[in-house]
Every structure is written in structure tokens, then in C-alpha cells.
XYZ file of C-alpha atoms in Angstrom:
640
model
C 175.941 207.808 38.184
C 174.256 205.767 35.531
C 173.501 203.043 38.535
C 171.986 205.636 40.492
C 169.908 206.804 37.423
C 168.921 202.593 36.664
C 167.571 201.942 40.534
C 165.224 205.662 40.245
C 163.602 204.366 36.998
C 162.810 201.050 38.487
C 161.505 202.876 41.622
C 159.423 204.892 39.485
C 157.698 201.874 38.032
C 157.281 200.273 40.998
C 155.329 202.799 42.730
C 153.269 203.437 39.421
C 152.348 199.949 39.567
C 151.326 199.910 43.617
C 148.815 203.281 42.703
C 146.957 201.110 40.151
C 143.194 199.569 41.500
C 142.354 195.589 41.162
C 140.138 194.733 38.848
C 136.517 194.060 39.907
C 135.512 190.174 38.942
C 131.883 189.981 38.123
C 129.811 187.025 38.870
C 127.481 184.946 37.801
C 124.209 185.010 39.839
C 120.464 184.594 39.359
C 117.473 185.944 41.495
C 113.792 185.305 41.891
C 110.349 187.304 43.969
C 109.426 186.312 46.807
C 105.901 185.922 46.081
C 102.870 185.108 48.669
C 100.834 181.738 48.387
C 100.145 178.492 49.809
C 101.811 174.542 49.189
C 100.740 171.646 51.396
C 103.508 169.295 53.692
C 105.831 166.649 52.169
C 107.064 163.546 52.564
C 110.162 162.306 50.946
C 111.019 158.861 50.261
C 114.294 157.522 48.849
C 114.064 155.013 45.988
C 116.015 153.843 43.113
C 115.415 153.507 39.496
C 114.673 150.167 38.432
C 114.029 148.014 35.393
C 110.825 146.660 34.994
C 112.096 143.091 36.230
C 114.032 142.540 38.752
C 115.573 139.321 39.491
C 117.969 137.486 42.603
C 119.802 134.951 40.926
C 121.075 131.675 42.414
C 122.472 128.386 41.703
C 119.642 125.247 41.523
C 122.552 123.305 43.839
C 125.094 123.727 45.969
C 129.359 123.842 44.977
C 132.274 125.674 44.273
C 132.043 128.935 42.833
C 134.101 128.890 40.390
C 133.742 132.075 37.999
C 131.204 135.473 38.160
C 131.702 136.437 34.243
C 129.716 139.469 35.403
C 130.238 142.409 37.946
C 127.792 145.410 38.880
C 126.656 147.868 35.890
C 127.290 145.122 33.050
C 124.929 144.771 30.428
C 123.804 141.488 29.343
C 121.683 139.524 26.996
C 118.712 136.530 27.914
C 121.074 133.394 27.819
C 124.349 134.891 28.784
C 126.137 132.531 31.362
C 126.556 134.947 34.462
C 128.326 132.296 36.945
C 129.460 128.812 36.352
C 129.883 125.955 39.617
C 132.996 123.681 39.039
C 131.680 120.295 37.431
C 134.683 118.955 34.964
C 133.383 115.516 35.174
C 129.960 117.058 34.255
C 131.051 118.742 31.320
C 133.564 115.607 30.247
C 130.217 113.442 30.245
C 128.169 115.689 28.690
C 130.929 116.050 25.923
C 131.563 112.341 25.558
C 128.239 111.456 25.338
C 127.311 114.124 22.814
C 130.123 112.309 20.599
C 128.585 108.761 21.303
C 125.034 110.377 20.460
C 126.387 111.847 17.306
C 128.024 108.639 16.271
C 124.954 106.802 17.008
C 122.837 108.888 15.047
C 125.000 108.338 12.170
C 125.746 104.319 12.843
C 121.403 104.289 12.700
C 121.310 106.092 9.169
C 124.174 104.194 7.439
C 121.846 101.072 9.169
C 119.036 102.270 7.710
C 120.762 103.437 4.068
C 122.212 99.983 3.908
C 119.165 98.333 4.567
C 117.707 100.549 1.737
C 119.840 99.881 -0.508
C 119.902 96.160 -0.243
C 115.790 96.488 -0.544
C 116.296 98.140 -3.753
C 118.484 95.578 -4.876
C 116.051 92.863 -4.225
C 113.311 95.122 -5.868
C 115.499 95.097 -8.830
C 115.885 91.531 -8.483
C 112.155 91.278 -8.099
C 111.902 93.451 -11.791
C 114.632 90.897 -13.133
C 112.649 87.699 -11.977
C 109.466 88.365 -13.189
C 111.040 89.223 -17.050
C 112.494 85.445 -16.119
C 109.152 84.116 -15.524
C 107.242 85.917 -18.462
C 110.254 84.831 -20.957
C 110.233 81.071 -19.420
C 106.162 81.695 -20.268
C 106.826 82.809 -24.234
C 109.393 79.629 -24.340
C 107.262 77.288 -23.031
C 104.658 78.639 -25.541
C 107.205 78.624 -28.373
C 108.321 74.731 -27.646
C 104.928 73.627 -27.737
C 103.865 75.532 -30.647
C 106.873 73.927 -32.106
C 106.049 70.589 -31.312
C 102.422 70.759 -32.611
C 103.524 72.439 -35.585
C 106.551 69.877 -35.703
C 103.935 67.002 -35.655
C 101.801 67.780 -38.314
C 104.534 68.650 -40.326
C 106.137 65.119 -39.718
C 102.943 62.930 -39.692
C 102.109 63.645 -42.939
C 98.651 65.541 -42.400
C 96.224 66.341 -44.648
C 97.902 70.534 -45.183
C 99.373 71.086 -48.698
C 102.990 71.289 -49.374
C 102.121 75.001 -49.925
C 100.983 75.112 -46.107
C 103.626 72.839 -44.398
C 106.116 74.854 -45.959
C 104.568 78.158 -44.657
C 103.604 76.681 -41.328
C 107.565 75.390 -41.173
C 109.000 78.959 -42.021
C 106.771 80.459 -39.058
C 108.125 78.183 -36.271
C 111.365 79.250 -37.689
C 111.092 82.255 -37.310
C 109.649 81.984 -34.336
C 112.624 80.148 -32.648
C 114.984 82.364 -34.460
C 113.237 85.756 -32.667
C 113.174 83.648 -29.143
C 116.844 82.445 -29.408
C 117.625 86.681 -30.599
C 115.592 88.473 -28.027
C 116.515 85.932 -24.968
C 120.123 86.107 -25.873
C 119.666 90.464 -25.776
C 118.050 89.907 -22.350
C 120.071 87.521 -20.905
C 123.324 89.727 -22.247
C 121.157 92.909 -20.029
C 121.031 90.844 -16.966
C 124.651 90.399 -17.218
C 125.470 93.257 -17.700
C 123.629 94.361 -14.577
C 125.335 91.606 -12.693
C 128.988 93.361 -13.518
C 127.116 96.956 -12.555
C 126.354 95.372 -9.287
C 129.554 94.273 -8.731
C 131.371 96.905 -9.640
C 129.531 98.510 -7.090
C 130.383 95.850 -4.477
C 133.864 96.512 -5.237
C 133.749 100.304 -4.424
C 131.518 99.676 -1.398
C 134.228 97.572 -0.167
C 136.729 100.098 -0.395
C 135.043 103.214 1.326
C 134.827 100.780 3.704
C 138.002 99.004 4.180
C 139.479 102.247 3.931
C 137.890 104.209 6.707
C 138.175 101.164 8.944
C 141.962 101.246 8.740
C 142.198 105.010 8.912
C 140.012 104.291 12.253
C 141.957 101.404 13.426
C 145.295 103.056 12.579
C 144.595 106.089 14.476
C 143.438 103.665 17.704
C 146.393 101.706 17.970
C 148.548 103.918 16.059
C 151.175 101.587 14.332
C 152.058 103.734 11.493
C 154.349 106.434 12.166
C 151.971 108.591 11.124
C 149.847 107.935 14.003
C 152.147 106.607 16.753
C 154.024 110.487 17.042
C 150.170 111.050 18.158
C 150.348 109.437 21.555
C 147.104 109.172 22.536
C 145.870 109.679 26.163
C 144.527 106.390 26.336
C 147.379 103.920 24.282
C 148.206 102.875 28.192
C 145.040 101.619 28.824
C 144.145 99.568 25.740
C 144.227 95.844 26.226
C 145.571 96.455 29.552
C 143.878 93.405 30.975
C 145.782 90.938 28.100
C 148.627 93.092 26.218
C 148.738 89.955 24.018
C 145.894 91.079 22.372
C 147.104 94.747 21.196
C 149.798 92.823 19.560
C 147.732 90.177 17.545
C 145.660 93.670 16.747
C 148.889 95.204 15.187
C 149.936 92.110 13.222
C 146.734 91.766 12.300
C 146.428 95.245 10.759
C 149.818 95.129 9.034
C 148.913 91.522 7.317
C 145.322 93.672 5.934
C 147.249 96.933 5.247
C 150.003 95.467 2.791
C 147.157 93.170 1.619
C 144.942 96.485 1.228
C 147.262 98.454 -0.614
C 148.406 96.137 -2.999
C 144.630 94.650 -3.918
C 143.943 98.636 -4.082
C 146.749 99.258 -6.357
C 145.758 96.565 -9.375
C 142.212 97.336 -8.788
C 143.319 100.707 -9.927
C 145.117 99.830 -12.876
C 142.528 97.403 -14.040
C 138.984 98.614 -13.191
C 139.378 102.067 -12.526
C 138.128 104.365 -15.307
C 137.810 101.159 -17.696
C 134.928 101.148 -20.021
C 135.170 97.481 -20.872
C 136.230 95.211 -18.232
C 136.375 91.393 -19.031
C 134.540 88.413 -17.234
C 138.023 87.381 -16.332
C 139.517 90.376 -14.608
C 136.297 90.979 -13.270
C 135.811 87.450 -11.547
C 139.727 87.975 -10.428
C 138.856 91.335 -8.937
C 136.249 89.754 -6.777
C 137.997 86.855 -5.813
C 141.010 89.237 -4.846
C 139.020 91.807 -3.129
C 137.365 88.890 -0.813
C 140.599 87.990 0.512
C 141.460 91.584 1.259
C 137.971 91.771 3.299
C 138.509 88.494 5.014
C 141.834 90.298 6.152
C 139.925 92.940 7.401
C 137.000 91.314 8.926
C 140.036 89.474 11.005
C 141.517 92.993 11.799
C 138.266 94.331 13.005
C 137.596 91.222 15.339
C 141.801 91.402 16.965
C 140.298 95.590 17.681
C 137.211 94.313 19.181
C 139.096 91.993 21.493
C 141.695 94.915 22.864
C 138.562 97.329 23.083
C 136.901 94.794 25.200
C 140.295 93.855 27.167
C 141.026 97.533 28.036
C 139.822 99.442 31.182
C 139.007 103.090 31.475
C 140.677 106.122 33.277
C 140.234 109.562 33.831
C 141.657 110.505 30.512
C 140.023 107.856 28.925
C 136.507 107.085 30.430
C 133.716 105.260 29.592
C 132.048 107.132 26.955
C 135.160 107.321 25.019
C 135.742 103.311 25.691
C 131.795 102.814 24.448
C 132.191 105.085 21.254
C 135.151 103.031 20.303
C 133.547 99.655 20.136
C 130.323 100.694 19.116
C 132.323 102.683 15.628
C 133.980 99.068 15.479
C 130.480 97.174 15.661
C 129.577 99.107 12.987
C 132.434 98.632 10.955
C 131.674 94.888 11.431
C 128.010 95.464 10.649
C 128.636 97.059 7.752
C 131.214 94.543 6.356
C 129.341 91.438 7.181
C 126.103 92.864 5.311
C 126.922 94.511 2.308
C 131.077 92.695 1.565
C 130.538 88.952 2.650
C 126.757 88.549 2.610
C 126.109 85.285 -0.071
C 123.307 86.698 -0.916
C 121.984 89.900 -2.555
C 124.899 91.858 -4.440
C 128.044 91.889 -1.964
C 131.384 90.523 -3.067
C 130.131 86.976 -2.402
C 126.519 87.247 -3.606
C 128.301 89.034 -6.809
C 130.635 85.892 -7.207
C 127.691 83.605 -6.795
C 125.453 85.386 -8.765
C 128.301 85.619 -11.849
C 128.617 82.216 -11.855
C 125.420 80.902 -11.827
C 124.660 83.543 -14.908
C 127.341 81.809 -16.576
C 126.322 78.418 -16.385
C 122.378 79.458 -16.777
C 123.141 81.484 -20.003
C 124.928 78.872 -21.947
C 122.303 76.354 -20.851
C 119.531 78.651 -22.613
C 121.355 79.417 -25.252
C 121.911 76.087 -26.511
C 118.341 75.487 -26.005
C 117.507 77.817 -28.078
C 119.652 77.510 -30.404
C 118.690 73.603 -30.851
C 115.441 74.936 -31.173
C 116.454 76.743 -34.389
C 118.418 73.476 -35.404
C 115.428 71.632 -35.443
C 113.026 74.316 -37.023
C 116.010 74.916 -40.325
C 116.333 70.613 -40.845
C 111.900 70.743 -40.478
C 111.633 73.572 -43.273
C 114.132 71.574 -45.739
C 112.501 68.483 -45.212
C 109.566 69.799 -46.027
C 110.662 71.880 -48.843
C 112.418 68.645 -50.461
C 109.475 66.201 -49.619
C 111.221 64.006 -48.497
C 109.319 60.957 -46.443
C 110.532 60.982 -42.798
C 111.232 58.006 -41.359
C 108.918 56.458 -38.002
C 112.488 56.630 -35.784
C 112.885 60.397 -37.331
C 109.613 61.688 -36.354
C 110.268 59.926 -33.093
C 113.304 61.075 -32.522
C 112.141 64.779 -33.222
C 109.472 64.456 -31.037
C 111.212 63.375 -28.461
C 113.381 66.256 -28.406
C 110.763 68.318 -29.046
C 108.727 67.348 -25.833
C 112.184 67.067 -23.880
C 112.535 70.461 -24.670
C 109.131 71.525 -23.361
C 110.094 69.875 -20.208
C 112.858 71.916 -19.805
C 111.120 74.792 -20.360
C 108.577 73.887 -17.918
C 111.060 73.273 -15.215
C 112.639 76.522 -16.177
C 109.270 78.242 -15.755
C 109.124 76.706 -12.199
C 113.182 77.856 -11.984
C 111.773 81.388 -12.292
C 108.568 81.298 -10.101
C 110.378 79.410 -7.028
C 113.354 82.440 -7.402
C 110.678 85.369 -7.549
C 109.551 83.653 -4.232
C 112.618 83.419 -2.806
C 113.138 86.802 -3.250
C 109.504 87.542 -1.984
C 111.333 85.870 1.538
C 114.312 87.370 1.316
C 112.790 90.798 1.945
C 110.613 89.804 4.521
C 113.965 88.716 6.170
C 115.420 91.484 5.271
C 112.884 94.260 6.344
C 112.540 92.422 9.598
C 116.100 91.931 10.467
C 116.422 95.707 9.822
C 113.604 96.458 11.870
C 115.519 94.901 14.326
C 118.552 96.497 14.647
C 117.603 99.730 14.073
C 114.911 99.243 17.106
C 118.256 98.087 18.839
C 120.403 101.016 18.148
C 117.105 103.279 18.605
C 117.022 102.001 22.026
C 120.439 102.798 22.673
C 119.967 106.061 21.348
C 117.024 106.820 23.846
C 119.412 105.594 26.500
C 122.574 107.798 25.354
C 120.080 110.886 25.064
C 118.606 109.967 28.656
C 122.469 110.288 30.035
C 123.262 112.952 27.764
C 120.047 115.344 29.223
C 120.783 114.599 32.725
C 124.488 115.498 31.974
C 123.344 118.796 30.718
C 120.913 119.392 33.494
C 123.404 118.891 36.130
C 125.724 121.285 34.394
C 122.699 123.408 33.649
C 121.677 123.171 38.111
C 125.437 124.610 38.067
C 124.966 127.617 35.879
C 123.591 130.703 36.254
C 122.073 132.529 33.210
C 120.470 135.670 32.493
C 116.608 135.369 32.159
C 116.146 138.466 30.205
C 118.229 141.534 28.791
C 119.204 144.043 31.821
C 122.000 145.405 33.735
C 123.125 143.580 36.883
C 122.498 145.389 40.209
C 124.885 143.271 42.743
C 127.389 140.782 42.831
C 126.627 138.803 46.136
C 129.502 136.443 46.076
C 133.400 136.033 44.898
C 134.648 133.088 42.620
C 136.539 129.921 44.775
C 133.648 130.385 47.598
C 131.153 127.783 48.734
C 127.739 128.140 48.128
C 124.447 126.506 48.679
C 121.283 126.045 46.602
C 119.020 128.834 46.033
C 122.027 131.438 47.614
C 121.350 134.694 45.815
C 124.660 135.347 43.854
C 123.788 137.882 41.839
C 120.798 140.515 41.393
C 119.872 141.231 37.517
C 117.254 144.671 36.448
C 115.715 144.433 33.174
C 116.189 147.437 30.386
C 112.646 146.962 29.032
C 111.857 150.304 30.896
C 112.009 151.714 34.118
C 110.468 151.742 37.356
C 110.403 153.009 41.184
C 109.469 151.168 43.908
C 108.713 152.512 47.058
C 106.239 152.268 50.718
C 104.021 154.927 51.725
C 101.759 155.916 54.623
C 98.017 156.235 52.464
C 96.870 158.365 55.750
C 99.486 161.008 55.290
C 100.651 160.843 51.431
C 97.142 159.443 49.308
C 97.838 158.312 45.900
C 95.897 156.925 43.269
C 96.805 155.332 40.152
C 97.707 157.490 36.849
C 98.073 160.452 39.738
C 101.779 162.264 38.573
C 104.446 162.821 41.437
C 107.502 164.845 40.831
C 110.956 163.249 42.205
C 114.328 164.705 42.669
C 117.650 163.266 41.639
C 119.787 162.970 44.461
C 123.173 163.660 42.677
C 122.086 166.740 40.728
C 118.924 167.500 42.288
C 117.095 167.821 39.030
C 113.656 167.102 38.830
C 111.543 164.545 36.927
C 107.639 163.623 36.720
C 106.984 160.189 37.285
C 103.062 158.580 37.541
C 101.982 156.237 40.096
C 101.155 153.023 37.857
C 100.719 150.263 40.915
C 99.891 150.354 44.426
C 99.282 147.352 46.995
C 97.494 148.715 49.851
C 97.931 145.946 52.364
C 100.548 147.773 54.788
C 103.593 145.903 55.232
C 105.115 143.921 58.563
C 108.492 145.550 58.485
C 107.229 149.073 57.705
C 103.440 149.715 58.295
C 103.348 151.622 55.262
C 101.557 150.679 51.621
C 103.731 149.925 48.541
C 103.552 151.502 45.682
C 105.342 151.621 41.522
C 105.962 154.527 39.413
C 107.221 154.798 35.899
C 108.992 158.023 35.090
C 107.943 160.080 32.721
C 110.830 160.593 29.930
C 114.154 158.935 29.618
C 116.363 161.057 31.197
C 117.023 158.825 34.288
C 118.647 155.797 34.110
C 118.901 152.292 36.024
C 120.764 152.899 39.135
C 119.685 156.740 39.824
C 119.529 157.246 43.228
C 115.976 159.950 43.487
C 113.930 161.293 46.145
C 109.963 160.803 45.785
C 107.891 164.442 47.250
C 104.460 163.199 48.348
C 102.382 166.113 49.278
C 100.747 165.249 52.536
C 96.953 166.206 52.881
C 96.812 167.698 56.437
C 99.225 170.084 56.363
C 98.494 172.776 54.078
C 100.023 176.325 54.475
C 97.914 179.494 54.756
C 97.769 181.610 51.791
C 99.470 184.637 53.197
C 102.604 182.871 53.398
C 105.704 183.705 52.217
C 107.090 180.698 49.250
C 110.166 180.934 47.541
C 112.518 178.558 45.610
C 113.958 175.805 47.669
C 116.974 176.624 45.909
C 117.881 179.940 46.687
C 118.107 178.084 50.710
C 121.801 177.945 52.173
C 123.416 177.155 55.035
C 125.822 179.348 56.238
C 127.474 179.134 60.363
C 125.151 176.551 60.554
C 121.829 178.181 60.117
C 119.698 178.141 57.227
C 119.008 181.393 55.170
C 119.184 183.121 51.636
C 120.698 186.138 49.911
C 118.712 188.838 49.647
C 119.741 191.310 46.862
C 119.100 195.151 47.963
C 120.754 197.806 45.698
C 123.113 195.563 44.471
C 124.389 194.756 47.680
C 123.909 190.744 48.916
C 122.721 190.419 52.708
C 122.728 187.009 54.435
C 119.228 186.624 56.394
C 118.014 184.055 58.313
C 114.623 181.869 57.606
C 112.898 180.070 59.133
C 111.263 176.460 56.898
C 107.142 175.864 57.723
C 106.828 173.664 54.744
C 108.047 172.742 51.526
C 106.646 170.690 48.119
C 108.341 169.706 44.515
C 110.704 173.488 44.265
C 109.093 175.889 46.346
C 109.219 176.140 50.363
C 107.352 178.209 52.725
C 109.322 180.088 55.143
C 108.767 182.988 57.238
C 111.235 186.109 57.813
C 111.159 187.735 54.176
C 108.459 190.152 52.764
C 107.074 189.657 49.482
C 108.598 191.358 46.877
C 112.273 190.931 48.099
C 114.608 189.396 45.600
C 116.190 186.473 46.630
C 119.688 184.702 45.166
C 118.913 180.867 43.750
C 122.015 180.824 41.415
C 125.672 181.425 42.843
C 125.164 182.090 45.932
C 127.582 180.043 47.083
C 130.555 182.242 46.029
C 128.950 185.167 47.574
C 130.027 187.166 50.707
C 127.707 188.952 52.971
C 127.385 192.491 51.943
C 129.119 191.759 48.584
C 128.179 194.451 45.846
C 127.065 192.479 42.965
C 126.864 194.359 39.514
């Protein structure tokens, strides 16, 4: 019983549920007159949005594609590298000469900073000599005022004791302010000789130091740099192995040498205020040794550079750099460590000891001088007669003396001329080299360029910002010169391009046109802004530009272009209605007309359309016609 009760209530339901009416969907729909008028003929063209540039792209010679860094749509900037042709020994020149051209940039400034530095040496030399020459002037003035006053002092003239006495007490004072003032400039120019060397003595560090850091790292016989195994150790002094090992002896004789030189030179000069004549003179005398060492070391690495052939992994450039860093090494040692002249390590030893010898030479001099004015003054203050052989024998010294401060006045001249010589030797011997490396600078930058062009012939860039179009080619293919790889459009602004017949379509310059987008069919305004009206082989028809009006295309839009055509115009009784409320239904064209809310399919016939309106014939004006979702509608649908 209660089973036959359960299946009558479900029953019930059931049946309730069939009785019940679907609900009615509404949809969306919109309608417009049909309205009388008139619209002239069309003609549509198919063109494509542009930028204002538009460039093929293609490599200036022919290779091996090997990469497109670029595909259709991209973006890029002016200078981007688009596609590259496969040129390694291109790019390894270009690279090794770059490092050549760098280091022989740098080899002609240290040239011409050594150079300048030994000129202002000399100028200082120059300062030095001429304070020789004026105080060889005062002495030679001094000695003979000594020996006139000398002589009337000691040939009994007719002066008073009152006035010998004064006239003594002068020239001793006078020899007494020569022998103190000389002795304070003589203790300067000493002083200025330690200074230099000093200098020398760092100098020749920096240097010895980066030369065996460079040397070290060539042949690499510390551990340090022998885990480094260069690309190239095979290939050094390949033609004579002999001479990579005289290289590496003669590196580890400098490097011990080096290191212990460097450290007593730091114990005893480093940081010292006062440094003694003695530890000075044994610095230099140590520190030559040390350079002869290197200068030895340098020459055994110039003989394996030149004994050594090249490779792939080790070509010319990189052979070239190497010898020209150790010419300059050499250079640098040869002008500023072992020169004998100006203030290297030799010209410092040289000039030291000639100091030494010169300034005890004046100094006794001078201090005779005073020896003779102090025994003059008490002779003359006692009154006692001087002997015949006593004057004599003080004149003699007395003229003796200004002999020797003649010849000392000549001394000075002769050495400011020598210097005068040395710098035109210098200055031209500068001149010369750096002319030389100058030249070989032109000649590195001359390989260098043509390098870079031939990678440059190999590359394509981008010549301005844009979007690229096509991609004509795939990386690993062949290609020749002047092959269009790629096609670039610029986003500067926009443009359509397009040919026309002028009979049909006229259009003039500034005259608006509307367009339709192809893939919504929106439509734009665009304005004719160029138009060439020689027709064209391949089409017979004129070209013509437009720039769109607005922004609301973009580079790549496919659009159609209505020209209205000025021969065909529609009489003004007939029918126009949207172009979109046209459909195409069992392959015949029509629209929905909307009668008391009922849709009706009827069929049109097109005369003649323009921009959104057609003319057509088979409607009355006054009918309402569908343009918005008719394509979800059924013939004889009620629509609410």
C-alpha cells in the first residue's frame, strides 16, 4: 500500500511539471528606417597599416646565416642587431686588435709621460745650473775683491791703520757669508740629488714589478701561474725550446734577486725620514744589479716571443701585443733605470758622486778663503811688517784662487750647455718614437676599422625604432648580398599605401576617405596626404598615402579603403539603408524586416553602396530593418 501511494505522488509531479510553458528568451536586437536618398559607386581597395618608414633589410655580403634575433611583430630600437653572418675570425681580429690598440695607446702615453718627466728633470737641472753659474759669478767677485783688498793691505799703502783694519774685517766677512751661503746651497742641491734618487728607486720598482707579474703570467713558472695553462704555452719558443728555458732561469735568478733587494729596501728606505749617504749609495748600487737582472730577463722573453709561431688559439695579434708590452718594458727600463744621464739609478749614482767630490772641493776653497781673510785682519790689527815672501806667498794663493774660481765659472757655463743639448736630444729622440709608435697606431686602427667593417658588412641592424613586418630567411641558410632578410615598419606614425584608378576614384590631397577594418569591420577616417600620379607598369593605376586619422589602428591592421567613384551616382528616390543590417541567408542576400514584432526574411537586391549605407531596391521607405542580431534570428520569429 504505502508503495502504491509513493509511485501516485511522483506521477502527480511529473505530470504537473509536463503542463508547465518554456520560458520565452528575449533577445538582443537593434533596428533602423529605411529612408530614401542618393550615394555614389565604390571602389574598395585592400591595404595595410604601415609605419611611416618602411625598410627591406639585407646583409652588405654574402655567408652563413647564422642567427635572426628577431621574428615578425617584435619591437625594436635604432641600433639593435637584427641578424648576425658567421665571421669568428672576424670578431677574434677585431678583438685582438682592439687589445693591441688599447695597449698601444697606453705604451704612447707612458712614452710621452716619461719623456716629460725626464724634460722636467733637465728643466730643474737647468734652474740648478744657472744658481751654479751666478754663485761661481759672486766667488769670482769675492776672490778678486779679496785679492785687491789683500794687496793693499799687504803692500803697505798709504790707508790708515784705522782703514786697513776696517777694509780687513769686510773681506772677512765677506768670505765668511760666501763660505755660509754656498755651503746652504750646495747642502739644497744635495738634498735634491737624494729626492731624485729616491725617486729612481721607486720608479724602478713599479717597474720591475709589473714586468715580472707580466713575464710570470707568460711563461708561467710560479705555481701560481703554471695551474693557468695558457692556450698558447705550446707555441712559445716552439722554433728553439732552448730559449723558454734560459727565459725561466733567467726569471728565477731576477725574482730571488727582486725579492730580496725589495725586502732591505723596505726595511731601510721605506718610511725613513733620514736616510744616510751610505745606505743610500748601497741602495743604488743594489737596486742596479737587481735591474741588470731584469733587463737580462726581459731580453731571454724577447727571444722566446720572437722564436714562437702562432695558431688559432694564439694568433698574431696576441703574438704582436706580447712583444710590443715587452718592448716597452725594455723602453721603459733602459730610459728612466740605466740611463747615465739625467736622474735614473745610474745618472743618480753618477750624479752623487760627483756632488761629493765637487762639494768638498768648494768647501775647502772657501773655507781657505776665510783662513786667509782671519791671519790678514790680525796682521793688520798687530802691525806687524809682512815679509816680501809673505805677501808673495798670499798673493799667490790669492790669484790661484781666482783661477779656480774662474775655471769653476766656466765648470758651470759648459754644464748649463750641456744641458741646453741634452734636451734637444732628448725632445728629438722623443719625437721620434712617439712618431714611431703613432705610426703603428694608425696602422693597428687601419686593421682594427676594416675588422669592424667586415663584421659590420655581416650584420644587420635596425635603422630606426619600428616593429618588424617579415622574417624572409631561417638561421644556418646561405645567403647573398643585398638578399632581403628581413622587412622593418617604423612607429613614428602610421600610414596606408595603396593604387588607384584617378578616372574612376579622384582624390586630391588633404581630401578625407573613410576605411573599414577588415577583422571587426569598424570604421576609421583617414586623409589622403600623397599621391604619385604616374600610373604604374604592373597595375595601370596611380599610387597614393593616407595617414589615419586617430590612433585606434595599429601597424599590421589589415583595412579596406571606400573610394566613391564619380560616375555612378544613385537617383534620389532610392531606397539606402545600413550595410549592416545585409545578410546572407540560403545563399541570397537580404535583411530582417521587423512588422508587429514579427521578423520576416526578404530578399534585396544591391545597386550601390559607399562608407555604411547601400542602395538596394525591394523595401519601401519607412520599413524597419534589423542591423543588430540578426544573426540569431529565425524567419517569422516574434521579437518582444
Amino acid at each position: 500500500m504505502k508503495t502504491l501511494l509513493s509511485i501516485l505522488f511522483i506521477s502527480i509531479i511529473l505530470l504537473t511539471s509536463c503542463n508547465q510553458e518554456p520560458v520565452q528568451e528575449k533577445k538582443f536586437y537593434e533596428t533602423a528606417l529605411v529612408t530614401t536618398g542618393s550615394i555614389s559607386g565604390t571602389d574598395r581597395v585592400i591595404a595595410t597599416v604601415e609605419g611611416n618608414n618602411t625598410a627591406d633589410l639585407s646583409f652588405k655580403t654574402s655567408g652563413r646565416l647564422t642567427d635572426i634575433l628577431v621574428k615578425p611583430g617584435d619591437k625594436v630600437k635604432k641600433g639593435d642587431i637584427l641578424a648576425v653572418l658567421g665571421n669568428e675570425e672576424g670578431s677574434i681580429t677585431s678583438v685582438g686588435l682592439s687589445s693591441v690598440l688599447s695597449n698601444l695607446s697606453g705604451i704612447s702615453e707612458s712614452i710621452d709621460s716619461l719623456y716629460a718627466s725626464r724634460l722636467d728633470n733637465l728643466t730643474n737641472d737647468t734652474t740648478k745650473a744657472q744658481i751654479g753659474i751666478q754663485i761661481a759669478e759672486k766667488d769670482l767677485e769675492l776672490a778678486k775683491l779679496t785679492l785687491v783688498n789683500s794687496t793693499a793691505i799687504f803692500s803697505g799703502s798709504s790707508l790708515s791703520d784705522v782703514e786697513k783694519i776696517s777694509q780687513a774685517e769686510k773681506n772677512l766677512e765677506y768670505t765668511r757669508n760666501n763660505l755660509t751661503n754656498s755651503t746652504k746651497l750646495l747642502e739644497t742641491q744635495g738634498m735634491s740629488l737624494q729626492r731624485n734618487a729616491l725617486n729612481s728607486l721607486s720608479n724602478a720598482f713599479i717597474i720591475a714589478r709589473n714586468a715580472r707579474d707580466f713575464t710570470d703570467e707568460v711563461l708561467g713558472v710560479t705555481d701560481a701561474n703554471r695551474a693557468k695553462k695558457d692556450l698558447y704555452q705550446n707555441y712559445l719558443g716552439a722554433k728553439n725550446a732552448t730559449t723558454k728555458t734560459d727565459a725561466e732561469n733567467a726569471f728565477r735568478t731576477f725574482n730571488t734577486e727582486y725579492e730580496t733587494m725589495y725586502a732591505w729596501y723596505y726595511a731601510n728606505i721605506v718610511g725613513k725620514t733620514e736616510i744616510s749617504k751610505e745606505t743610500l749609495t748601497e741602495a743604488l748600487t743594489r737596486s742596479l744589479t737587481t735591474m741588470e737582472h731584469l733587463r737580462d730577463m726581459l731580453h731571454a722573453l724577447s727571444t722566446v716571443l720572437e722564436n714562437s709561431i702562432t695558431s688559432s688559439t694564439f694568433p698574431d695579434t696576441d703574438l704582436a701585443s706580447l712583444k710590443t708590452k715587452t718592448s716597452t718594458f725594455l723602453s721603459n727600463l733602459e730610459l728612466t733605470i740605466l740611463d747615465n744621464f739625467g736622474n735614473g739609478i745610474k745618472g743618480s749614482m753618477t750624479a752623487i758622486s760627483a756632488f761629493d767630490s765637487d762639494y768638498t772641493l768648494k768647501v775647502q776653497q772657501l773655507q781657505d778663503a776665510v783662513h786667509i781673510a782671519e791671519e790678514s785682519l790680525n796682521l793688520t790689527k798687530t802691525g806687524k811688517d809682512i815679509s816680501s815672501s809673505d805677501v808673495k806667498k798670499n798673493r799667490d794663493i790669492l790669484t790661484a784662487n781666482i783661477s779656480l774660481k774662474e775655471d769653476a765659472l766656466e765648470i758651470a757655463k759648459v754644464a748649463l750647455g750641456d744641458i741646453s743639448k741634452n734636451r734637444k736630444v732628448l725632445e728629438s729622440e722623443r719625437d721620434s718614437k712617439l712618431q714611431e709608435m703613432n705610426a703603428k697606431i694608425s696602422e693597428t686602427r687601419l686593421n682594427y676599422n676594416l675588422a669592424n667593417n667586415t663584421i659590420k658588412s655581416g650584420t644587420i641592424s635596425a635603422p630606426f625604432d619600428g616593429i618588424v613586418l617579415t622574417r624572409n630567411s631561417d638561421p644556418g641558410a646561405t645567403v647573398s648580398a643585398l638578399q632581403s632578410i628581413l622587412s622593418l615598419t617604423s612607429t613614428d606614425g602610421y600610414i596606408l599605401k595603396a593604387n588607384f584608378n584617378s578616372t574612376q576614384t579622384p582624390l586630391v590631397i588633404g581630401q578625407k576617405v573613410t576605411l573599414s577594418r577588415l577583422s571587426d569591420q569598424v570604421s576609421f577616417e583617414s586623409k589622403v596626404t600623397s599621391i604619385r600620379e604616374e600610373a604604374d607598369l604592373t597595375h595601370n593605376k596611380q599610387y597614393v598615402e593616407l595617414a589615419p586619422i586617430g590612433t585606434e589602428l595599429r601597424i599590421g591592421d589589415r583595412v579596406e579603403l571606400l573610394l566613391e567613384k564619380n560616375d555612378n551616382k544613385t537617383k534620389q528616390t532610392d531606397i539606402i539603408i545600413p550595410s549592416s543590417a545585409i545578410i546572407t541567408k540560403y545563399g541570397e542576400t537580404g535583411v530582417y524586416l521587423l512588422e508587429n514584432g514579427q521578423a520576416k526574411y526578404i530578399l534585396i537586391s544591391i545597386k550601390a553602396s559607399f562608407a555604411n549605407m547601400t542602395a538596394i531596391s525591394g523595401l519601401q521607405s519607412g520599413q524597419k530593418v534589423i542591423t543588430k542580431g540578426k544573426e540569431n534570428i529565425l524567419d517569422g520569429e516574434v521579437l518582444e
